[in-house]
Each structure stands twice: as C-alpha cells, then as structure tokens.
Amino acid sequence: MIGTQSPVTVGWENIPKVEGGPVKRFVFTWFQPAMLFAMIAFWYYAPNSIAKASTAVGIGIGFKVLLLGLEWVNPRYASWRLTWKELVTDLFYVGLGFTLLHMVSHFIGSDAMAKSIEHYFHQDDFLWFTGLPILLQAFLMAFIFDFGQYWMHRGMHNWYPLWLPHSVHHYITQLNINKGAVGNPVELFLIGLGIGGFFDFLPRAVLISGAFGLAIGTYQHINVRFNSPRWWRFLFNTTEHHSVHHSRDFEATRSNFAGSFIFIDRIFGTCIDGEAELLGMEGGRRMSIREQMTHPFTEAWKTLTERLPLEQRF
Ligand SMILES: [Zn+2]
Ligand SMILES: [Zn+2]
C-alpha cells in the first residue's frame, strides 16, 4: 500500500492548484509548454553563427536563474525553501558537475579520441538518420537518451551494487532546481553509460534535443507549484512525479524512473501520478557532503563484512 509509511498524495485530482489571480494562474499553467516551444523554435531558426554550444550554455544558465526566481515567487512547499546550508551543498555539486563535464568534453575533444571515433564511425552509417526531418532527429535523440536512462535508473533501484552510488541522491530532503546535481560522482558516470553509446548526429539536432532536456528535465527537481496542463503531465515528467520517487515510502520510490518522458514509465507500468512533501531516506536524515562522497564505499564495506542476507540489505 502506498502512503502507509509516510504521506504520499496519489491522483492528480488530489494535488493543490496554483492560488491567486488570473494572470498568476495563466503564467503558472503555460510557463512550461511556452518555454519548450520557445527553445525548440530558437534552435530551429537560429542562424549558424549563434547555433553553438556556448550559446546553449548561456541559455542554460539564464534559464536556471529564471527558475530560481520562480521558486522564490511561487514555491510548491515552504518547507523546501533554500537555506544557506542547502545552497552551499547545491553550489558544491553544481561546481563539481561543471568540472567533470569540462574534463570529459576535453577528453572527447582531444585528437586521439577524435581519431578513434572517426575510425569506428563513418558519416555514411548515419545517413538514414541525418536524412530525417531535424525535429524528428532531435526527438529521437532525446527519447533514446531517456530510454537508456530509464533502464539504468530502474536498475539502480533493483540491484544493490548500482543502488549504492544512487542511494546518496535519495538522501536529499527537499527538491529545488539544483538538486539534480546532488549525489555521489560515481552515479554521474553510470548515467553517462545509460546514454547507450556515441552517435555522430547533426549538431543542430543535438542542440534541439538538448533543449528538450533543459525545458522538460529541469523541472524534475523544481520547487514551483505549476498547474501542468493534462497533456503535459501525461507525456512529461514533473516535479510532482519526481517527489513521489523521492518520498519516504519505499513502494512509492520504485516508480517514475524516466528523466524527461514519463510516458516511458506509463508503458512499463511504473508511473505513479501524485506528489509528496516529506522526502529522504531514514526518515529524512540529512547527509553532509563528506558522507555523500564516502557513503557507497562504507556501505559496501559494511555489507561485505557483515554478510547480511540480501533481503535485509535494502
Ligand atoms: Zn532514484
Ligand atoms: Zn532526483
């Protein structure tokens, strides 16, 4: 039974609506779809001189600042509001994420790496793909990425060696837009593996598919009350879905594994439409950064030395 250990609201009809005047309700109903369509249109029509990675990074940062403003204006839960302690942790992980990303892209961009990619992949192998309409290419890339991520994430919740690095992310006790970065660095590497290989796609389609991730996936951890349109929450992951995944109810956490496309969970029967306010493991015990770094290793060591029967380890 869902919600017997700690409260989880199940069913969209039971989720509170945005309170306030017509303008506020309009903004918080249409913000998410408007942003998605604006970003797709931007990358579709942008001239080549600005359609590049540095523009994407700039848009990403600007978008996050805007979302931080929305969290301030219309938080979903007052109990999730940023404290200095939470902000310091978030900034540490956002900085760490940028550093790792920079190192990886440096490595991929190196001459030796470019040569070996050229060796294994030929432009002709992807003609069937690069001949498709650009929006379809972008959607397929975003979908393939999310499909890989869905199974990696589900695997993390079902196999102890993968659960150890992921468990750290489940010790967060509130959601906000930077919380996606909080977790053990080993997990970032595993999620990278879930992408399922390297494809030599058209950069323009890559940029549009990145916009899907930014305009849909970023809302996963946001502390904003939206009136998501019915079609939006049917297709896309929302902070409501992801708060159920982070809840203190064990059964409820085994749901909503997708990053952007919640319909993948619907297909495989793992979707729960609902929301939760009380989050985290061990009744919401907060971890220090030091413990977040060491937890998977100390837990693995404990398990190895104690030799507990498997079913007691979770
Ligand atoms: Zn998870
Ligand atoms: Zn999360």
PDB file of N, CA, C and O and ligand atoms in Angstrom, residues 153 166 169-170 172 175 179-180 220-221 242 245-246, ligand 2:
ATOM      1  N   HIS A 153      18.305   3.834 -14.408  1.00  0.00           N
ATOM      2  CA  HIS A 153      17.751   4.286 -13.141  1.00  0.00           C
ATOM      3  C   HIS A 153      16.958   3.169 -12.458  1.00  0.00           C
ATOM      4  O   HIS A 153      17.073   2.952 -11.260  1.00  0.00           O
ATOM      5  N   HIS A 166      23.681   5.417  -6.201  1.00  0.00           N
ATOM      6  CA  HIS A 166      22.469   6.216  -6.425  1.00  0.00           C
ATOM      7  C   HIS A 166      21.790   6.597  -5.114  1.00  0.00           C
ATOM      8  O   HIS A 166      21.121   7.629  -5.030  1.00  0.00           O
ATOM      9  N   HIS A 169      21.720  10.202  -3.705  1.00  0.00           N
ATOM     10  CA  HIS A 169      20.767  11.175  -4.252  1.00  0.00           C
ATOM     11  C   HIS A 169      19.420  11.076  -3.543  1.00  0.00           C
ATOM     12  O   HIS A 169      18.669  12.059  -3.476  1.00  0.00           O
ATOM     13  N   HIS A 170      19.110   9.897  -2.986  1.00  0.00           N
ATOM     14  CA  HIS A 170      17.832   9.722  -2.290  1.00  0.00           C
ATOM     15  C   HIS A 170      17.878  10.160  -0.839  1.00  0.00           C
ATOM     16  O   HIS A 170      16.891  10.021  -0.130  1.00  0.00           O
ATOM     17  N   ILE A 172      18.518  13.353  -0.208  1.00  0.00           N
ATOM     18  CA  ILE A 172      18.124  14.764  -0.182  1.00  0.00           C
ATOM     19  C   ILE A 172      16.728  14.864   0.427  1.00  0.00           C
ATOM     20  O   ILE A 172      15.888  13.988   0.252  1.00  0.00           O
ATOM     21  N   LEU A 175      13.407  19.356  -2.642  1.00  0.00           N
ATOM     22  CA  LEU A 175      13.720  19.493  -4.060  1.00  0.00           C
ATOM     23  C   LEU A 175      13.863  20.978  -4.412  1.00  0.00           C
ATOM     24  O   LEU A 175      13.169  21.812  -3.874  1.00  0.00           O
ATOM     25  N   LYS A 179      19.038  20.371  -7.277  1.00  0.00           N
ATOM     26  CA  LYS A 179      19.182  19.099  -6.577  1.00  0.00           C
ATOM     27  C   LYS A 179      19.486  17.922  -7.514  1.00  0.00           C
ATOM     28  O   LYS A 179      19.971  16.882  -7.074  1.00  0.00           O
ATOM     29  N   GLY A 180      19.231  18.114  -8.820  1.00  0.00           N
ATOM     30  CA  GLY A 180      19.578  17.054  -9.759  1.00  0.00           C
ATOM     31  C   GLY A 180      21.070  16.764  -9.766  1.00  0.00           C
ATOM     32  O   GLY A 180      21.505  15.672 -10.118  1.00  0.00           O
ATOM     33  N   GLN A 220      12.206  18.520 -13.165  1.00  0.00           N
ATOM     34  CA  GLN A 220      12.161  17.320 -12.326  1.00  0.00           C
ATOM     35  C   GLN A 220      12.330  17.642 -10.835  1.00  0.00           C
ATOM     36  O   GLN A 220      11.679  17.066  -9.986  1.00  0.00           O
ATOM     37  N   HIS A 221      13.262  18.545 -10.524  1.00  0.00           N
ATOM     38  CA  HIS A 221      13.586  18.839  -9.122  1.00  0.00           C
ATOM     39  C   HIS A 221      13.142  20.235  -8.700  1.00  0.00           C
ATOM     40  O   HIS A 221      13.606  20.736  -7.680  1.00  0.00           O
ATOM     41  N   HIS A 242       8.413  13.315  -9.591  1.00  0.00           N
ATOM     42  CA  HIS A 242       9.729  13.018  -9.030  1.00  0.00           C
ATOM     43  C   HIS A 242       9.732  13.109  -7.508  1.00  0.00           C
ATOM     44  O   HIS A 242      10.533  12.460  -6.855  1.00  0.00           O
ATOM     45  N   HIS A 245       8.945   9.803  -6.308  1.00  0.00           N
ATOM     46  CA  HIS A 245      10.147   8.962  -6.415  1.00  0.00           C
ATOM     47  C   HIS A 245      11.103   9.205  -5.245  1.00  0.00           C
ATOM     48  O   HIS A 245      11.840   8.308  -4.846  1.00  0.00           O
ATOM     49  N   HIS A 246      11.091  10.433  -4.692  1.00  0.00           N
ATOM     50  CA  HIS A 246      11.991  10.776  -3.575  1.00  0.00           C
ATOM     51  C   HIS A 246      11.319  10.633  -2.210  1.00  0.00           C
ATOM     52  O   HIS A 246      11.925  10.962  -1.198  1.00  0.00           O
TER      53      HIS A 246
HETATM   54 ZN    ZN B   2      16.018  13.199  -8.063  1.00  0.00          ZN
END
